[in-house]
Every structure is written in structure tokens, then in C-alpha cells.
Amino acid sequence: MNALAEYAITALLLTGGAFTLVGAIGLARLPDFYTRLHGPTKATTLGVGAIILASVVYFSSRGEGIGITEILITAFLFLTAPISANILAKAAMHIRVDVMEGTQGNPWDQ
């Protein structure tokens, strides 16, 4: 494996780990349900995507080519994360989960 691939893998793993950590902290620290949805759906998805990209670079640099598994995992992740977040938010709006004090607007009253 050449040095450029190793640097790229290292950078992608560090970036993915940082975004995943930020998403996990957001899930634990944000004040209400609606804001907590942002952590696992945006930051963690980006972090896992970077980790999967590091896997693609690793196996490509070893001469094994791009695996269909990584492509399918990435596609499934980027398709399901926003859909599941939207469904969770709609369900919370339907059962009228409390929002943080000071939240402006009520889109579910429209």
C-alpha cells in the first residue's frame, strides 16, 4: 500500500470518527427530541460514510477493487437515515411530543 492511500485512509477514519463522536454527543446533550434527531441523522451518517469511504480506499489500494458490499451499505445508509428521521419526527409531531421552551412556530398546526 502506498503512502498516499495510507494518509487518505487515516484522514477519512479520523474525520469519520470525529463526526460520529459529535453526533453521539449531540444525541446525548441536545435538549429535546426534535433537536436530538440532528445528531444521529446528520453528523453520524456523515461520519459512517467517511469510515465506509476509508474502507473503499483500503480495499482498492490492496488490488481487490471496489466491493459491491461497501457501495450497498453506503447507498442503504444514505437512503434510510433521512427517511427514518422524517418518520420519527412525524410520529413525534403526531403524538405531540413536547418541544424545548422558546421554540418558535408550530408546523404541525398547519
GROMACS .gro file of N, CA, C and O in nm:
model
  440
    1MET      N    1   0.085  -0.118   0.000
    1MET     CA    2   0.000   0.000   0.000
    1MET      C    3   0.090   0.123   0.000
    1MET      O    4   0.186   0.130   0.075
    2ASN      N    5   0.056   0.219  -0.084
    2ASN     CA    6   0.141   0.339  -0.091
    2ASN      C    7   0.105   0.438   0.019
    2ASN      O    8   0.001   0.428   0.085
    3ALA      N    9   0.194   0.534   0.037
    3ALA     CA   10   0.179   0.630   0.146
    3ALA      C   11   0.057   0.720   0.127
    3ALA      O   12  -0.009   0.756   0.225
    4LEU      N   13   0.027   0.755   0.002
    4LEU     CA   14  -0.089   0.841  -0.023
    4LEU      C   15  -0.218   0.775   0.021
    4LEU      O   16  -0.305   0.839   0.082
    5ALA      N   17  -0.233   0.646  -0.007
    5ALA     CA   18  -0.353   0.573   0.036
    5ALA      C   19  -0.361   0.566   0.187
    5ALA      O   20  -0.468   0.579   0.246
    6GLU      N   21  -0.246   0.546   0.251
    6GLU     CA   22  -0.246   0.540   0.397
    6GLU      C   23  -0.287   0.673   0.458
    6GLU      O   24  -0.363   0.678   0.555
    7TYR      N   25  -0.238   0.784   0.401
    7TYR     CA   26  -0.277   0.916   0.452
    7TYR      C   27  -0.427   0.940   0.429
    7TYR      O   28  -0.496   0.995   0.516
    8ALA      N   29  -0.476   0.901   0.313
    8ALA     CA   30  -0.619   0.920   0.284
    8ALA      C   31  -0.705   0.837   0.380
    8ALA      O   32  -0.806   0.886   0.432
    9ILE      N   33  -0.665   0.713   0.404
    9ILE     CA   34  -0.741   0.627   0.496
    9ILE      C   35  -0.738   0.685   0.637
    9ILE      O   36  -0.841   0.692   0.705
   10THR      N   37  -0.621   0.732   0.679
   10THR     CA   38  -0.610   0.791   0.812
   10THR      C   39  -0.698   0.915   0.826
   10THR      O   40  -0.771   0.930   0.925
   11ALA      N   41  -0.694   1.002   0.725
   11ALA     CA   42  -0.776   1.124   0.730
   11ALA      C   43  -0.925   1.090   0.731
   11ALA      O   44  -1.003   1.150   0.807
   12LEU      N   45  -0.966   0.993   0.649
   12LEU     CA   46  -1.108   0.957   0.645
   12LEU      C   47  -1.153   0.893   0.775
   12LEU      O   48  -1.263   0.919   0.824
   13LEU      N   49  -1.068   0.808   0.834
   13LEU     CA   50  -1.105   0.745   0.962
   13LEU      C   51  -1.114   0.849   1.074
   13LEU      O   52  -1.205   0.844   1.157
   14LEU      N   53  -1.020   0.942   1.077
   14LEU     CA   54  -1.025   1.046   1.180
   14LEU      C   55  -1.146   1.137   1.161
   14LEU      O   56  -1.215   1.172   1.257
   15THR      N   57  -1.173   1.174   1.036
   15THR     CA   58  -1.290   1.257   1.008
   15THR      C   59  -1.419   1.183   1.044
   15THR      O   60  -1.508   1.240   1.108
   16GLY      N   61  -1.428   1.057   1.004
   16GLY     CA   62  -1.546   0.979   1.036
   16GLY      C   63  -1.565   0.961   1.185
   16GLY      O   64  -1.677   0.971   1.236
   17GLY      N   65  -1.456   0.935   1.255
   17GLY     CA   66  -1.465   0.920   1.400
   17GLY      C   67  -1.507   1.049   1.467
   17GLY      O   68  -1.587   1.049   1.562
   18ALA      N   69  -1.455   1.164   1.419
   18ALA     CA   70  -1.491   1.292   1.478
   18ALA      C   71  -1.640   1.323   1.456
   18ALA      O   72  -1.710   1.366   1.549
   19PHE      N   73  -1.687   1.300   1.334
   19PHE     CA   74  -1.829   1.328   1.308
   19PHE      C   75  -1.919   1.233   1.386
   19PHE      O   76  -2.025   1.274   1.435
   20THR      N   77  -1.880   1.109   1.398
   20THR     CA   78  -1.959   1.013   1.474
   20THR      C   79  -1.963   1.052   1.622
   20THR      O   80  -2.068   1.044   1.687
   21LEU      N   81  -1.849   1.097   1.673
   21LEU     CA   82  -1.844   1.142   1.813
   21LEU      C   83  -1.933   1.264   1.834
   21LEU      O   84  -2.008   1.271   1.932
   22VAL      N   85  -1.926   1.359   1.742
   22VAL     CA   86  -2.010   1.480   1.754
   22VAL      C   87  -2.158   1.441   1.749
   22VAL      O   88  -2.240   1.494   1.825
   23GLY      N   89  -2.194   1.348   1.661
   23GLY     CA   90  -2.333   1.302   1.655
   23GLY      C   91  -2.378   1.235   1.782
   23GLY      O   92  -2.491   1.256   1.829
   24ALA      N   93  -2.292   1.155   1.841
   24ALA     CA   94  -2.327   1.087   1.966
   24ALA      C   95  -2.340   1.187   2.081
   24ALA      O   96  -2.431   1.176   2.163
   25ILE      N   97  -2.251   1.285   2.084
   25ILE     CA   98  -2.261   1.388   2.188
   25ILE      C   99  -2.388   1.469   2.169
   25ILE      O  100  -2.458   1.501   2.265
   26GLY      N  101  -2.421   1.501   2.045
   26GLY     CA  102  -2.546   1.575   2.017
   26GLY      C  103  -2.668   1.497   2.060
   26GLY      O  104  -2.762   1.554   2.115
   27LEU      N  105  -2.666   1.368   2.038
   27LEU     CA  106  -2.779   1.284   2.080
   27LEU      C  107  -2.794   1.286   2.232
   27LEU      O  108  -2.905   1.289   2.284
   28ALA      N  109  -2.684   1.289   2.301
   28ALA     CA  110  -2.690   1.286   2.447
   28ALA      C  111  -2.716   1.423   2.509
   28ALA      O  112  -2.777   1.432   2.614
   29ARG      N  113  -2.671   1.531   2.443
   29ARG     CA  114  -2.673   1.660   2.509
   29ARG      C  115  -2.782   1.756   2.465
   29ARG      O  116  -2.814   1.850   2.536
   30LEU      N  117  -2.838   1.740   2.346
   30LEU     CA  118  -2.935   1.838   2.297
   30LEU      C  119  -3.065   1.828   2.377
   30LEU      O  120  -3.100   1.721   2.429
   31PRO      N  121  -3.139   1.940   2.389
   31PRO     CA  122  -3.243   1.948   2.490
   31PRO      C  123  -3.375   1.876   2.461
   31PRO      O  124  -3.441   1.832   2.555
   32ASP      N  125  -3.419   1.864   2.340
   32ASP     CA  126  -3.547   1.798   2.317
   32ASP      C  127  -3.538   1.698   2.203
   32ASP      O  128  -3.436   1.685   2.137
   33PHE      N  129  -3.647   1.627   2.181
   33PHE     CA  130  -3.648   1.517   2.083
   33PHE      C  131  -3.613   1.565   1.943
   33PHE      O  132  -3.535   1.502   1.871
   34TYR      N  133  -3.669   1.677   1.904
   34TYR     CA  134  -3.653   1.723   1.766
   34TYR      C  135  -3.508   1.765   1.738
   34TYR      O  136  -3.456   1.740   1.630
   35THR      N  137  -3.444   1.830   1.833
   35THR     CA  138  -3.305   1.867   1.812
   35THR      C  139  -3.213   1.744   1.822
   35THR      O  140  -3.109   1.740   1.758
   36ARG      N  141  -3.252   1.646   1.903
   36ARG     CA  142  -3.171   1.525   1.913
   36ARG      C  143  -3.171   1.444   1.784
   36ARG      O  144  -3.082   1.364   1.762
   37LEU      N  145  -3.270   1.463   1.702
   37LEU     CA  146  -3.272   1.391   1.574
   37LEU      C  147  -3.156   1.432   1.484
   37LEU      O  148  -3.113   1.355   1.399
   38HIS      N  149  -3.105   1.553   1.499
   38HIS     CA  150  -2.998   1.600   1.413
   38HIS      C  151  -2.869   1.524   1.433
   38HIS      O  152  -2.796   1.501   1.338
   39GLY      N  153  -2.839   1.488   1.557
   39GLY     CA  154  -2.712   1.420   1.585
   39GLY      C  155  -2.696   1.289   1.510
   39GLY      O  156  -2.606   1.274   1.427
   40PRO      N  157  -2.784   1.192   1.533
   40PRO     CA  158  -2.764   1.063   1.466
   40PRO      C  159  -2.797   1.066   1.318
   40PRO      O  160  -2.749   0.979   1.244
   41THR      N  161  -2.876   1.160   1.272
   41THR     CA  162  -2.914   1.156   1.130
   41THR      C  163  -2.820   1.234   1.041
   41THR      O  164  -2.806   1.198   0.925
   42LYS      N  165  -2.758   1.337   1.090
   42LYS     CA  166  -2.670   1.416   1.003
   42LYS      C  167  -2.523   1.387   1.031
   42LYS      O  168  -2.451   1.339   0.943
   43ALA      N  169  -2.479   1.417   1.151
   43ALA     CA  170  -2.336   1.402   1.180
   43ALA      C  171  -2.291   1.257   1.177
   43ALA      O  172  -2.188   1.224   1.119
   44THR      N  173  -2.370   1.170   1.237
   44THR     CA  174  -2.330   1.029   1.242
   44THR      C  175  -2.336   0.965   1.104
   44THR      O  176  -2.249   0.884   1.070
   45THR      N  177  -2.431   1.003   1.023
   45THR     CA  178  -2.438   0.949   0.887
   45THR      C  179  -2.316   0.992   0.806
   45THR      O  180  -2.255   0.911   0.735
   46LEU      N  181  -2.276   1.117   0.819
   46LEU     CA  182  -2.157   1.164   0.751
   46LEU      C  183  -2.033   1.093   0.803
   46LEU      O  184  -1.944   1.055   0.726
   47GLY      N  185  -2.027   1.071   0.934
   47GLY     CA  186  -1.913   1.001   0.992
   47GLY      C  187  -1.902   0.858   0.945
   47GLY      O  188  -1.794   0.810   0.908
   48VAL      N  189  -2.012   0.787   0.944
   48VAL     CA  190  -2.011   0.649   0.897
   48VAL      C  191  -1.981   0.644   0.747
   48VAL      O  192  -1.910   0.554   0.701
   49GLY      N  193  -2.029   0.743   0.673
   49GLY     CA  194  -1.997   0.749   0.531
   49GLY      C  195  -1.847   0.766   0.508
   49GLY      O  196  -1.789   0.703   0.418
   50ALA      N  197  -1.781   0.848   0.588
   50ALA     CA  198  -1.636   0.865   0.576
   50ALA      C  199  -1.562   0.737   0.613
   50ALA      O  200  -1.463   0.700   0.548
   51ILE      N  201  -1.610   0.665   0.712
   51ILE     CA  202  -1.547   0.539   0.751
   51ILE      C  203  -1.564   0.435   0.640
   51ILE      O  204  -1.470   0.360   0.607
   52ILE      N  205  -1.680   0.431   0.578
   52ILE     CA  206  -1.701   0.337   0.467
   52ILE      C  207  -1.613   0.376   0.349
   52ILE      O  208  -1.556   0.289   0.281
   53LEU      N  209  -1.597   0.506   0.324
   53LEU     CA  210  -1.509   0.550   0.216
   53LEU      C  211  -1.364   0.510   0.244
   53LEU      O  212  -1.291   0.472   0.153
   54ALA      N  213  -1.324   0.516   0.370
   54ALA     CA  214  -1.190   0.468   0.407
   54ALA      C  215  -1.176   0.320   0.377
   54ALA      O  216  -1.071   0.274   0.330
   55SER      N  217  -1.280   0.244   0.400
   55SER     CA  218  -1.279   0.101   0.368
   55SER      C  219  -1.265   0.080   0.217
   55SER      O  220  -1.190  -0.009   0.173
   56VAL      N  221  -1.334   0.161   0.139
   56VAL     CA  222  -1.325   0.151  -0.007
   56VAL      C  223  -1.182   0.179  -0.052
   56VAL      O  224  -1.125   0.106  -0.135
   57VAL      N  225  -1.121   0.285   0.003
   57VAL     CA  226  -0.984   0.320  -0.035
   57VAL      C  227  -0.888   0.208   0.006
   57VAL      O  228  -0.797   0.170  -0.069
   58TYR      N  229  -0.907   0.151   0.124
   58TYR     CA  230  -0.819   0.045   0.173
   58TYR      C  231  -0.823  -0.077   0.081
   58TYR      O  232  -0.719  -0.127   0.037
   59PHE      N  233  -0.942  -0.125   0.051
   59PHE     CA  234  -0.951  -0.246  -0.031
   59PHE      C  235  -0.915  -0.219  -0.177
   59PHE      O  236  -0.864  -0.307  -0.245
   60SER      N  237  -0.938  -0.096  -0.223
   60SER     CA  238  -0.898  -0.062  -0.360
   60SER      C  239  -0.747  -0.057  -0.373
   60SER      O  240  -0.690  -0.098  -0.474
   61SER      N  241  -0.679  -0.005  -0.270
   61SER     CA  242  -0.534   0.005  -0.276
   61SER      C  243  -0.465  -0.130  -0.264
   61SER      O  244  -0.350  -0.145  -0.300
   62ARG      N  245  -0.535  -0.229  -0.210
   62ARG     CA  246  -0.478  -0.363  -0.199
   62ARG      C  247  -0.498  -0.443  -0.328
   62ARG      O  248  -0.458  -0.557  -0.336
   63GLY      N  249  -0.566  -0.382  -0.425
   63GLY     CA  250  -0.584  -0.450  -0.552
   63GLY      C  251  -0.706  -0.538  -0.558
   63GLY      O  252  -0.725  -0.613  -0.654
   64GLU      N  253  -0.792  -0.531  -0.458
   64GLU     CA  254  -0.912  -0.614  -0.457
   64GLU      C  255  -1.030  -0.546  -0.527
   64GLU      O  256  -1.137  -0.604  -0.537
   65GLY      N  257  -1.011  -0.421  -0.567
   65GLY     CA  258  -1.118  -0.350  -0.636
   65GLY      C  259  -1.222  -0.297  -0.540
   65GLY      O  260  -1.215  -0.319  -0.419
   66ILE      N  261  -1.316  -0.224  -0.596
   66ILE     CA  262  -1.422  -0.167  -0.515
   66ILE      C  263  -1.527  -0.275  -0.492
   66ILE      O  264  -1.582  -0.332  -0.586
   67GLY      N  265  -1.556  -0.301  -0.364
   67GLY     CA  266  -1.651  -0.405  -0.331
   67GLY      C  267  -1.795  -0.357  -0.342
   67GLY      O  268  -1.826  -0.242  -0.310
   68ILE      N  269  -1.880  -0.443  -0.389
   68ILE     CA  270  -2.022  -0.409  -0.400
   68ILE      C  271  -2.085  -0.394  -0.262
   68ILE      O  272  -2.180  -0.318  -0.244
   69THR      N  273  -2.026  -0.461  -0.162
   69THR     CA  274  -2.080  -0.452  -0.026
   69THR      C  275  -2.073  -0.310   0.028
   69THR      O  276  -2.171  -0.260   0.084
   70GLU      N  277  -1.958  -0.246   0.010
   70GLU     CA  278  -1.944  -0.109   0.061
   70GLU      C  279  -2.038  -0.013  -0.011
   70GLU      O  280  -2.094   0.078   0.050
   71ILE      N  281  -2.054  -0.032  -0.140
   71ILE     CA  282  -2.144   0.054  -0.216
   71ILE      C  283  -2.289   0.035  -0.169
   71ILE      O  284  -2.362   0.133  -0.151
   72LEU      N  285  -2.328  -0.088  -0.146
   72LEU     CA  286  -2.464  -0.114  -0.100
   72LEU      C  287  -2.487  -0.060   0.042
   72LEU      O  288  -2.594  -0.005   0.072
   73ILE      N  289  -2.388  -0.076   0.129
   73ILE     CA  290  -2.401  -0.022   0.265
   73ILE      C  291  -2.415   0.129   0.260
   73ILE      O  292  -2.499   0.188   0.329
   74THR      N  293  -2.333   0.195   0.179
   74THR     CA  294  -2.339   0.340   0.168
   74THR      C  295  -2.474   0.386   0.113
   74THR      O  296  -2.536   0.479   0.166
   75ALA      N  297  -2.520   0.320   0.008
   75ALA     CA  298  -2.649   0.357  -0.050
   75ALA      C  299  -2.762   0.336   0.050
   75ALA      O  300  -2.850   0.422   0.065
   76PHE      N  301  -2.760   0.223   0.119
   76PHE     CA  302  -2.864   0.195   0.218
   76PHE      C  303  -2.860   0.297   0.331
   76PHE      O  304  -2.965   0.347   0.375
   77LEU      N  305  -2.740   0.331   0.377
   77LEU     CA  306  -2.726   0.429   0.485
   77LEU      C  307  -2.779   0.565   0.445
   77LEU      O  308  -2.857   0.627   0.517
   78PHE      N  309  -2.737   0.614   0.328
   78PHE     CA  310  -2.778   0.748   0.287
   78PHE      C  311  -2.924   0.754   0.243
   78PHE      O  312  -2.983   0.861   0.239
   79LEU      N  313  -2.985   0.641   0.212
   79LEU     CA  314  -3.127   0.641   0.180
   79LEU      C  315  -3.214   0.628   0.305
   79LEU      O  316  -3.320   0.689   0.315
   80THR      N  317  -3.173   0.548   0.400
   80THR     CA  318  -3.259   0.519   0.514
   80THR      C  319  -3.248   0.620   0.627
   80THR      O  320  -3.347   0.641   0.699
   81ALA      N  321  -3.133   0.683   0.647
   81ALA     CA  322  -3.118   0.775   0.760
   81ALA      C  323  -3.213   0.894   0.751
   81ALA      O  324  -3.284   0.923   0.849
   82PRO      N  325  -3.221   0.966   0.639
   82PRO     CA  326  -3.316   1.079   0.636
   82PRO      C  327  -3.462   1.034   0.639
   82PRO      O  328  -3.547   1.102   0.698
   83ILE      N  329  -3.492   0.920   0.580
   83ILE     CA  330  -3.630   0.872   0.581
   83ILE      C  331  -3.672   0.833   0.723
   83ILE      O  332  -3.781   0.869   0.768
   84SER      N  333  -3.584   0.763   0.794
   84SER     CA  334  -3.619   0.724   0.930
   84SER      C  335  -3.630   0.847   1.020
   84SER      O  336  -3.717   0.852   1.108
   85ALA      N  337  -3.545   0.948   1.001
   85ALA     CA  338  -3.555   1.070   1.081
   85ALA      C  339  -3.686   1.142   1.053
   85ALA      O  340  -3.751   1.193   1.145
   86ASN      N  341  -3.726   1.147   0.927
   86ASN     CA  342  -3.852   1.211   0.892
   86ASN      C  343  -3.969   1.137   0.954
   86ASN      O  344  -4.062   1.198   1.008
   87ILE      N  345  -3.966   1.005   0.950
   87ILE     CA  346  -4.076   0.927   1.009
   87ILE      C  347  -4.080   0.946   1.161
   87ILE      O  348  -4.188   0.959   1.220
   88LEU      N  349  -3.962   0.948   1.225
   88LEU     CA  350  -3.959   0.971   1.370
   88LEU      C  351  -4.014   1.109   1.405
   88LEU      O  352  -4.090   1.124   1.502
   89ALA      N  353  -3.976   1.212   1.328
   89ALA     CA  354  -4.025   1.347   1.354
   89ALA      C  355  -4.175   1.356   1.332
   89ALA      O  356  -4.247   1.417   1.412
   90LYS      N  357  -4.225   1.294   1.226
   90LYS     CA  358  -4.370   1.295   1.201
   90LYS      C  359  -4.445   1.223   1.312
   90LYS      O  360  -4.552   1.268   1.355
   91ALA      N  361  -4.392   1.111   1.359
   91ALA     CA  362  -4.457   1.039   1.469
   91ALA      C  363  -4.457   1.122   1.597
   91ALA      O  364  -4.557   1.126   1.669
   92ALA      N  365  -4.345   1.190   1.624
   92ALA     CA  366  -4.339   1.275   1.743
   92ALA      C  367  -4.436   1.391   1.732
   92ALA      O  368  -4.500   1.429   1.831
   93MET      N  369  -4.449   1.449   1.613
   93MET     CA  370  -4.545   1.558   1.593
   93MET      C  371  -4.687   1.507   1.610
   93MET      O  372  -4.772   1.576   1.665
   94HIS      N  373  -4.712   1.386   1.564
   94HIS     CA  374  -4.846   1.329   1.573
   94HIS      C  375  -4.889   1.306   1.718
   94HIS      O  376  -5.004   1.330   1.754
   95ILE      N  377  -4.798   1.260   1.801
   95ILE     CA  378  -4.833   1.237   1.942
   95ILE      C  379  -4.801   1.357   2.029
   95ILE      O  380  -4.810   1.351   2.151
   96ARG      N  381  -4.762   1.469   1.963
   96ARG     CA  382  -4.738   1.598   2.030
   96ARG      C  383  -4.633   1.588   2.140
   96ARG      O  384  -4.657   1.623   2.256
   97VAL      N  385  -4.517   1.542   2.101
   97VAL     CA  386  -4.403   1.541   2.193
   97VAL      C  387  -4.365   1.685   2.225
   97VAL      O  388  -4.365   1.771   2.136
   98ASP      N  389  -4.335   1.713   2.350
   98ASP     CA  390  -4.303   1.848   2.393
   98ASP      C  391  -4.178   1.900   2.322
   98ASP      O  392  -4.084   1.826   2.297
   99VAL      N  393  -4.181   2.030   2.294
   99VAL     CA  394  -4.064   2.096   2.235
   99VAL      C  395  -3.997   2.178   2.344
   99VAL      O  396  -4.053   2.204   2.450
  100MET      N  397  -3.875   2.220   2.316
  100MET     CA  398  -3.798   2.300   2.409
  100MET      C  399  -3.864   2.437   2.425
  100MET      O  400  -3.919   2.491   2.329
  101GLU      N  401  -3.857   2.491   2.544
  101GLU     CA  402  -3.913   2.623   2.568
  101GLU      C  403  -3.841   2.725   2.480
  101GLU      O  404  -3.719   2.723   2.468
  102GLY      N  405  -3.918   2.811   2.417
  102GLY     CA  406  -3.861   2.913   2.329
  102GLY      C  407  -3.863   2.873   2.182
  102GLY      O  408  -3.822   2.951   2.097
  103THR      N  409  -3.912   2.752   2.152
  103THR     CA  410  -3.922   2.710   2.013
  103THR      C  411  -4.029   2.792   1.944
  103THR      O  412  -4.139   2.809   1.997
  104GLN      N  413  -3.996   2.843   1.826
  104GLN     CA  414  -4.091   2.926   1.754
  104GLN      C  415  -4.155   2.845   1.642
  104GLN      O  416  -4.090   2.763   1.578
  105GLY      N  417  -4.283   2.871   1.618
  105GLY     CA  418  -4.356   2.806   1.509
  105GLY      C  419  -4.408   2.669   1.550
  105GLY      O  420  -4.354   2.603   1.638
  106ASN      N  421  -4.518   2.632   1.492
  106ASN     CA  422  -4.577   2.501   1.512
  106ASN      C  423  -4.619   2.445   1.376
  106ASN      O  424  -4.733   2.460   1.336
  107PRO      N  425  -4.527   2.382   1.306
  107PRO     CA  426  -4.562   2.335   1.172
  107PRO      C  427  -4.671   2.229   1.173
  107PRO      O  428  -4.739   2.210   1.073
  108TRP      N  429  -4.691   2.160   1.284
  108TRP     CA  430  -4.793   2.056   1.287
  108TRP      C  431  -4.934   2.112   1.304
  108TRP      O  432  -5.030   2.040   1.293
  109ASP      N  433  -4.948   2.244   1.330
  109ASP     CA  434  -5.080   2.306   1.339
  109ASP      C  435  -5.131   2.351   1.202
  109ASP      O  436  -5.241   2.401   1.193
  110GLN      N  437  -5.052   2.339   1.099
  110GLN     CA  438  -5.093   2.387   0.966
  110GLN      C  439  -5.187   2.289   0.902
  110GLN      O  440  -5.185   2.176   0.916
   0.00000   0.00000   0.00000
